[in-house]
Short mmCIF file of C-alpha atoms in Angstrom, two decimals:
data_model
loop_
_atom_site.label_atom_id
_atom_site.label_comp_id
_atom_site.label_asym_id
_atom_site.label_seq_id
_atom_site.Cartn_x
_atom_site.Cartn_y
_atom_site.Cartn_z
CA MET A 1 2.64 -7.81 -14.26
CA SER A 2 5.96 -9.58 -14.00
CA LEU A 3 8.36 -10.59 -11.33
CA GLN A 4 11.91 -9.37 -11.70
CA CYS A 5 14.71 -10.63 -9.49
CA SER A 6 16.96 -8.27 -7.58
CA SER A 7 19.53 -8.76 -4.88
CA THR A 8 18.10 -5.90 -2.85
CA ASP A 9 14.36 -6.34 -3.20
CA ILE A 10 11.79 -8.35 -1.32
CA GLY A 11 9.16 -10.13 -3.38
CA THR A 12 7.29 -13.37 -3.78
CA HIS A 13 8.47 -16.97 -3.58
CA GLY A 14 11.71 -16.00 -1.83
CA PRO A 15 13.67 -13.03 -0.52
CA LYS A 16 14.96 -11.78 -3.87
CA ALA A 17 11.86 -11.18 -5.97
CA ARG A 18 10.13 -7.96 -6.79
CA LEU A 19 6.87 -6.95 -8.40
CA GLY A 20 7.43 -4.97 -11.56
CA VAL A 21 6.40 -4.73 -15.18
CA GLY A 22 9.22 -5.63 -17.50
CA THR A 23 9.90 -8.67 -19.62
CA HIS A 24 6.36 -10.01 -19.42
CA PRO A 25 4.18 -7.02 -18.51
CA ASN A 26 0.89 -8.63 -19.39
CA GLY A 27 1.45 -11.95 -17.66
CA TRP A 28 2.10 -12.98 -14.12
CA ILE A 29 4.86 -15.31 -13.05
CA GLN A 30 4.51 -18.22 -10.71
CA ARG A 31 6.80 -21.08 -9.75
CA ASP A 32 5.85 -24.57 -10.71
CA ARG A 33 6.59 -27.46 -8.36
CA TRP A 34 10.14 -27.71 -9.65
CA GLY A 35 10.83 -24.07 -8.78
CA ASP A 36 11.03 -22.84 -12.38
CA MET A 37 9.44 -19.57 -13.44
CA LYS A 38 6.62 -19.64 -15.93
CA VAL A 39 4.46 -16.92 -17.41
CA GLN A 40 0.73 -17.03 -17.98
CA ASP A 41 -0.54 -14.62 -20.59
CA ALA A 42 -4.14 -13.81 -19.74
CA GLU A 43 -5.45 -17.01 -21.30
CA GLY A 44 -3.90 -16.27 -24.69
CA LYS A 45 -5.91 -13.09 -25.20
CA ILE A 46 -2.91 -10.78 -25.58
CA ASP A 47 0.02 -10.72 -27.97
CA LEU A 48 3.11 -10.73 -25.75
CA GLY A 49 5.36 -9.34 -28.46
CA ARG A 50 3.84 -5.89 -28.91
CA ARG A 51 3.63 -2.63 -27.02
CA LEU A 52 0.75 -2.84 -24.55
CA ARG A 53 -1.80 -0.37 -23.25
CA ILE A 54 -1.97 -0.84 -19.48
CA ALA A 55 -4.36 1.02 -17.19
CA HIS A 56 -3.95 1.02 -13.40
CA VAL A 57 -6.79 2.23 -11.17
CA ILE A 58 -6.57 3.26 -7.52
CA THR A 59 -9.04 4.99 -5.22
CA ARG A 60 -6.58 7.46 -3.70
CA LEU A 61 -3.00 8.52 -4.35
CA ILE A 62 -1.63 9.13 -0.87
CA ASN A 63 1.61 8.18 0.84
CA GLY A 64 0.63 4.60 1.65
CA GLY A 65 1.95 1.17 0.81
CA ALA A 66 -0.70 0.33 -1.79
CA ASP A 67 -0.08 3.65 -3.52
CA GLU A 68 3.69 3.11 -3.58
CA ASN A 69 3.23 -0.38 -5.02
CA THR A 70 0.91 0.98 -7.69
CA VAL A 71 3.34 3.71 -8.70
CA HIS A 72 6.23 1.23 -8.85
CA SER A 73 4.19 -1.07 -11.11
CA CYS A 74 3.26 1.81 -13.41
CA ASN A 75 6.85 3.02 -13.61
CA TRP A 76 8.22 -0.45 -14.42
CA ALA A 77 5.73 -0.85 -17.26
CA ALA A 78 6.51 2.59 -18.68
CA GLN A 79 10.25 1.92 -18.46
CA GLY A 80 9.60 -1.33 -20.33
CA GLY A 81 8.26 0.65 -23.29
CA HIS A 82 4.52 0.22 -22.72
CA ASP A 83 1.77 2.81 -22.72
CA VAL A 84 0.66 3.25 -19.11
CA VAL A 85 -2.21 5.23 -17.65
CA LEU A 86 -2.82 5.67 -13.94
CA LEU A 87 -6.42 6.55 -13.14
CA HIS A 88 -7.01 7.84 -9.64
CA GLY A 89 -9.73 9.21 -7.42
CA GLU A 90 -10.21 12.70 -6.05
CA THR A 91 -7.79 12.40 -3.11
CA VAL A 92 -4.25 13.02 -4.34
CA LEU A 93 -1.09 14.13 -2.53
CA PRO A 94 1.76 15.86 -4.39
CA GLU A 95 4.49 13.74 -2.78
CA ILE A 96 3.26 10.52 -4.38
CA ILE A 97 2.58 12.25 -7.71
CA ALA A 98 6.23 13.33 -7.77
CA LYS A 99 7.27 9.65 -7.77
CA VAL A 100 5.34 8.84 -10.96
CA ASP A 101 7.44 8.38 -14.09
CA PRO A 102 6.78 11.23 -16.57
CA ARG A 103 5.87 8.63 -19.20
CA VAL A 104 2.87 7.52 -17.13
CA GLU A 105 -0.27 9.46 -17.95
CA LEU A 106 -2.25 10.55 -14.87
CA ILE A 107 -6.03 10.85 -15.20
CA GLY A 108 -8.45 11.86 -12.44
CA VAL A 109 -11.76 10.01 -12.27
CA PRO A 110 -14.79 12.11 -11.25
CA GLY A 111 -16.74 10.57 -8.38
CA LEU A 112 -14.08 8.02 -7.39
CA THR A 113 -13.95 8.45 -3.62
CA ARG A 114 -13.24 6.15 -0.71
CA SER A 115 -16.63 6.53 0.94
CA ILE A 116 -19.63 4.64 -0.39
CA SER A 117 -21.98 6.89 -2.34
CA PRO A 118 -24.36 5.36 -4.92
CA VAL A 119 -24.50 8.53 -7.02
CA SER A 120 -20.74 9.13 -7.02
CA ASP A 121 -20.01 5.44 -7.49
CA MET A 122 -22.22 5.22 -10.57
CA ARG A 123 -20.60 8.36 -11.94
CA ALA A 124 -17.15 6.85 -11.44
CA LEU A 125 -18.21 3.51 -12.96
CA LEU A 126 -19.45 5.19 -16.14
CA ALA A 127 -16.37 7.42 -16.34
CA LEU A 128 -14.04 4.42 -16.01
CA THR A 129 -15.95 2.44 -18.63
CA ARG A 130 -15.74 5.29 -21.12
CA ARG A 131 -12.07 5.79 -20.40
CA PHE A 132 -11.16 2.11 -20.84
CA ARG A 133 -12.98 2.04 -24.18
CA ALA A 134 -11.22 5.19 -25.34
CA LEU A 135 -7.84 3.80 -24.29
CA ASN A 136 -8.57 0.42 -25.89
CA ALA A 137 -6.75 -1.03 -22.89
CA ASP A 138 -5.13 -4.47 -23.09
CA ILE A 139 -4.85 -4.79 -19.32
CA VAL A 140 -6.61 -3.15 -16.41
CA HIS A 141 -4.94 -3.58 -13.04
CA THR A 142 -7.06 -2.36 -10.12
CA HIS A 143 -5.87 -1.53 -6.61
CA THR A 144 -7.65 -0.99 -3.26
CA SER A 145 -11.24 -1.88 -2.45
CA LYS A 146 -13.43 0.78 -4.09
CA ALA A 147 -11.35 1.11 -7.26
CA GLY A 148 -11.05 -2.66 -7.32
CA ILE A 149 -14.80 -3.17 -7.51
CA LEU A 150 -15.68 -0.30 -9.85
CA GLY A 151 -12.59 -0.75 -12.02
CA ARG A 152 -13.16 -4.44 -12.66
CA PHE A 153 -16.82 -4.01 -13.56
CA ALA A 154 -15.94 -1.07 -15.82
CA ALA A 155 -13.15 -3.05 -17.50
CA TRP A 156 -15.52 -5.97 -18.09
CA ALA A 157 -18.15 -3.63 -19.56
CA ALA A 158 -15.51 -2.09 -21.82
CA GLY A 159 -14.36 -5.50 -23.07
CA VAL A 160 -10.83 -5.34 -21.66
CA PRO A 161 -9.05 -8.69 -22.36
CA ALA A 162 -7.18 -9.01 -19.04
CA ILE A 163 -8.43 -7.73 -15.69
CA VAL A 164 -6.07 -8.02 -12.71
CA HIS A 165 -6.86 -7.03 -9.12
CA GLY A 166 -4.14 -6.23 -6.60
CA VAL A 167 -5.24 -7.27 -3.10
CA HIS A 168 -3.37 -5.03 -0.66
CA ILE A 169 -5.84 -5.52 2.17
CA VAL A 170 -9.04 -7.54 2.57
CA PRO A 171 -12.02 -5.16 2.86
CA PHE A 172 -14.41 -7.63 4.50
CA VAL A 173 -12.27 -8.51 7.55
CA ASN A 174 -12.31 -6.66 10.92
CA VAL A 175 -15.17 -4.40 9.82
CA GLY A 176 -18.83 -4.06 10.77
CA VAL A 177 -21.44 -6.62 9.77
CA ALA A 178 -23.04 -4.46 7.08
CA GLU A 179 -19.72 -3.44 5.57
CA ARG A 180 -18.51 -7.04 5.59
CA PHE A 181 -21.66 -8.26 3.86
CA ALA A 182 -21.56 -5.53 1.22
CA TYR A 183 -17.88 -5.90 0.32
CA LEU A 184 -17.92 -9.70 0.38
CA ALA A 185 -20.96 -9.79 -1.91
CA LEU A 186 -19.34 -7.32 -4.33
CA GLU A 187 -16.04 -9.20 -4.32
CA LYS A 188 -17.83 -12.43 -5.19
CA LEU A 189 -19.69 -10.67 -7.99
CA ALA A 190 -16.46 -9.25 -9.39
CA ALA A 191 -14.48 -12.49 -9.10
CA PRO A 192 -15.79 -14.13 -12.33
CA VAL A 193 -14.59 -11.18 -14.43
CA THR A 194 -11.15 -11.11 -12.76
CA SER A 195 -8.34 -12.74 -14.74
CA ALA A 196 -6.00 -12.83 -11.75
CA PHE A 197 -5.76 -11.78 -8.10
CA ILE A 198 -2.33 -10.63 -6.89
CA SER A 199 -2.11 -10.60 -3.08
CA VAL A 200 0.70 -9.07 -1.03
CA SER A 201 0.89 -12.11 1.26
CA GLU A 202 -0.13 -15.72 1.52
CA GLY A 203 -2.43 -14.81 4.40
CA ILE A 204 -4.33 -12.31 2.29
CA ARG A 205 -4.69 -14.86 -0.49
CA ASP A 206 -5.92 -17.50 1.95
CA LEU A 207 -8.51 -15.14 3.44
CA CYS A 208 -9.91 -14.48 -0.03
CA LEU A 209 -10.06 -18.17 -0.84
CA SER A 210 -11.61 -19.13 2.50
CA ALA A 211 -14.32 -16.53 1.90
CA GLY A 212 -15.04 -17.99 -1.54
CA VAL A 213 -13.59 -15.08 -3.53
CA GLY A 214 -12.15 -16.39 -6.79
CA HIS A 215 -10.78 -19.76 -7.85
CA PRO A 216 -7.41 -20.92 -6.44
CA ASP A 217 -5.93 -21.05 -9.95
CA LYS A 218 -6.44 -17.30 -10.30
CA HIS A 219 -4.70 -16.30 -7.07
CA TYR A 220 -1.02 -15.33 -6.93
CA VAL A 221 1.23 -13.84 -4.26
CA VAL A 222 3.71 -11.03 -4.90
CA HIS A 223 5.17 -9.53 -1.76
CA SER A 224 5.64 -5.80 -1.42
CA GLY A 225 9.13 -5.04 -2.71
CA PHE A 226 11.54 -2.28 -1.75
CA ASP A 227 15.28 -1.56 -1.70
CA LEU A 228 16.71 -3.28 1.38
CA ASP A 229 20.09 -1.57 1.19
CA ARG A 230 18.44 1.82 1.54
CA PHE A 231 17.32 0.82 5.04
CA ARG A 232 20.28 -1.37 6.00
CA ASN A 233 22.84 1.36 5.40
CA ALA A 234 20.96 4.45 6.58
CA GLY A 235 22.06 6.85 9.28
CA PRO A 236 19.95 9.28 11.33
CA PRO A 237 18.83 12.59 9.75
CA ASP A 238 21.53 15.26 9.73
CA GLY A 239 19.42 17.58 11.84
CA TRP A 240 18.14 14.96 14.26
CA ARG A 241 18.73 17.13 17.32
CA ASP A 242 16.61 19.91 15.85
CA LEU A 243 13.99 17.34 14.82
CA LEU A 244 13.71 16.16 18.43
CA ARG A 245 13.80 19.77 19.68
CA LEU A 246 16.89 19.20 21.82
CA THR A 247 19.19 21.83 23.19
CA PRO A 248 22.86 21.55 22.14
CA ASP A 249 23.95 20.03 25.45
CA ALA A 250 20.91 17.78 26.02
CA PRO A 251 21.57 14.01 26.10
CA ARG A 252 20.04 11.84 23.42
CA PRO A 253 16.62 10.57 24.59
CA SER A 254 15.00 7.24 23.90
CA VAL A 255 13.15 7.56 20.59
CA LEU A 256 9.93 5.75 19.71
CA LEU A 257 8.80 5.95 16.08
CA MET A 258 5.55 5.28 14.27
CA ILE A 259 5.34 5.86 10.52
CA ALA A 260 1.71 5.80 9.40
CA ALA A 261 -0.86 7.87 7.57
CA PHE A 262 -3.12 9.81 9.92
CA GLU A 263 -6.40 8.01 9.34
CA PRO A 264 -8.79 6.11 11.66
CA ARG A 265 -7.42 2.67 10.79
CA LYS A 266 -3.98 3.56 12.17
CA ARG A 267 -5.35 4.42 15.66
CA HIS A 268 -3.03 7.30 16.53
CA THR A 269 -5.35 8.79 19.15
CA GLU A 270 -5.77 5.46 20.93
CA PHE A 271 -2.01 5.01 20.99
CA LEU A 272 -1.48 8.48 22.45
CA ASP A 273 -3.66 7.48 25.41
CA ALA A 274 -1.37 4.50 25.98
CA PHE A 275 1.80 6.55 25.46
CA ASN A 276 0.57 9.03 28.06
CA LYS A 277 1.03 6.31 30.69
CA VAL A 278 4.48 5.47 29.36
CA ALA A 279 5.50 9.13 29.47
CA VAL A 280 4.89 9.23 33.20
CA ARG A 281 7.43 6.45 33.72
CA LEU A 282 9.84 7.61 30.98
CA PRO A 283 9.61 11.41 31.00
CA ASP A 284 12.61 11.82 28.69
CA ALA A 285 11.31 9.51 25.95
CA VAL A 286 10.30 11.12 22.65
CA LEU A 287 7.58 9.76 20.36
CA VAL A 288 8.05 10.62 16.69
CA LEU A 289 4.91 10.39 14.56
CA ALA A 290 5.82 10.55 10.88
CA GLY A 291 3.23 10.92 8.16
CA ASP A 292 0.30 13.04 7.16
CA GLY A 293 -3.40 12.63 6.61
CA PRO A 294 -6.87 13.91 7.43
CA LEU A 295 -6.64 13.18 11.17
CA ARG A 296 -3.32 14.85 11.84
CA SER A 297 -4.82 17.97 13.41
CA THR A 298 -7.07 15.80 15.58
CA VAL A 299 -4.11 13.81 16.86
CA GLU A 300 -2.11 16.99 17.47
CA SER A 301 -4.99 18.37 19.52
CA ARG A 302 -5.17 15.14 21.49
CA ALA A 303 -1.45 15.33 22.30
CA LYS A 304 -1.90 18.88 23.49
CA ARG A 305 -4.85 17.98 25.73
CA LEU A 306 -2.77 15.19 27.27
CA GLY A 307 0.10 17.57 27.92
CA LEU A 308 2.43 15.69 25.59
CA GLU A 309 3.56 18.57 23.36
CA ARG A 310 7.16 18.26 24.58
CA GLN A 311 7.36 14.51 24.13
CA VAL A 312 5.54 14.03 20.82
CA VAL A 313 7.08 15.22 17.55
CA PHE A 314 4.96 15.45 14.38
CA THR A 315 7.26 15.39 11.37
CA GLY A 316 4.68 15.42 8.59
CA TYR A 317 5.42 13.48 5.43
CA ARG A 318 9.11 12.68 4.93
CA ASP A 319 10.83 11.05 1.99
CA ASP A 320 13.59 9.59 4.19
CA PRO A 321 11.85 6.98 6.36
CA GLU A 322 15.08 5.00 6.49
CA ARG A 323 16.77 7.84 8.39
CA LEU A 324 13.96 8.10 10.93
CA ILE A 325 14.16 4.33 11.47
CA ALA A 326 17.93 4.63 11.98
CA LEU A 327 17.25 7.26 14.66
CA ALA A 328 14.66 5.18 16.51
CA ASP A 329 15.21 2.84 19.44
CA LEU A 330 11.81 1.19 19.08
CA CYS A 331 9.44 1.22 16.09
CA LEU A 332 5.66 0.91 16.36
CA LEU A 333 2.50 0.22 14.42
CA CYS A 334 -0.99 0.17 15.92
CA SER A 335 -3.31 -0.32 12.95
CA MET A 336 -6.82 -1.66 13.27
CA ARG A 337 -6.07 -3.97 10.34
CA GLU A 338 -3.32 -4.47 7.80
CA GLY A 339 -2.41 -6.67 4.87
CA LEU A 340 1.38 -6.88 4.69
CA PRO A 341 2.49 -3.47 6.02
CA ARG A 342 5.51 -2.19 4.14
CA VAL A 343 6.60 -0.08 7.09
CA VAL A 344 7.04 -3.13 9.33
CA MET A 345 9.24 -4.73 6.69
CA GLN A 346 11.20 -1.47 6.58
CA TYR A 347 11.59 -1.49 10.36
CA LEU A 348 13.04 -4.98 10.09
CA ALA A 349 15.29 -4.04 7.17
CA GLY A 350 16.64 -1.22 9.32
CA GLY A 351 17.48 -3.73 12.02
CA LYS A 352 15.28 -2.11 14.65
CA PRO A 353 13.05 -3.78 17.24
CA TRP A 354 9.40 -3.12 16.70
CA TYR A 355 6.13 -3.55 18.52
CA GLN A 356 2.72 -3.97 16.95
CA ARG A 357 -0.77 -4.00 18.30
CA CYS A 358 -2.59 -4.68 15.09
CA ASP A 359 -5.37 -6.94 13.90
CA TYR A 360 -3.56 -8.21 10.83
CA THR A 361 -5.60 -9.95 8.17
CA ARG A 362 -3.25 -12.93 8.47
CA GLY A 363 -0.74 -11.10 6.28
#
């Protein structure tokens, strides 16, 4: 994985770096104390001058930050002329699939699910091991907690020369005692077979190190990159009045926006309870909830029970978050925990004030 500089991207070690796979797709770049860039090549196990076989593994392919980062990394490697495979679990959304470069081969992994299931997990572990051997992969880059554990053990069993784990969020922080113990123990077991850890923030890296996961020399930070100009220069959606369900002569209301997948960690239902109190004081305010996910119908039902149908707009998944941010007066995020949330960086890039009530993992 390499770091490529761009005038419009956010990345590591400064505001103009971006994670991608290009000039040095099987190394990772860090700055030495003089600020120069240097590449480490998986301890000399890989020939940098040839076309590489790179396998990425992720638990789900949904419309989240980790998924977008994974797809960007796959696309950069494929555009650099390398053979890239993206192995994914059973939960897949068509919107994220549409963003994958046609040169990237997509392979579903039976049994790879987010929930812990010994039978399914063993099935996925064996399937990944067989697949890595068949691919004769030079590099395996894992993403997210479940795929990170199973993928690294499978890559080690298959004899993959370089095993990289992308740390988008720390699984053993702000969770129950049993879950913390299980994930921390597994992370420590997987650390010796991990060639490098790539965290999305210094805080995430420091949490791993303070918990004893991996050696400091194997930890790197690459911030979550995106096109800043896309958000700086955006205007509201063309049909914003229809989106907000306004009559032609109605004045523009105050708009609150939260862009987040509808899943328990994002705490939509809890936020609706709080917004219900705000709505009493600001009856003309409109809350826009953008995104999709398994809890969307539950949140919609909650809004209806609270009598907020008029003031809450569910947009579903949209591929123009920059336009929604341009429309908003205040942007929100209420996650139970986060690493370095891309959406908050996008709020800031759009120049909008934002409010968070999140238990960030020091991201």
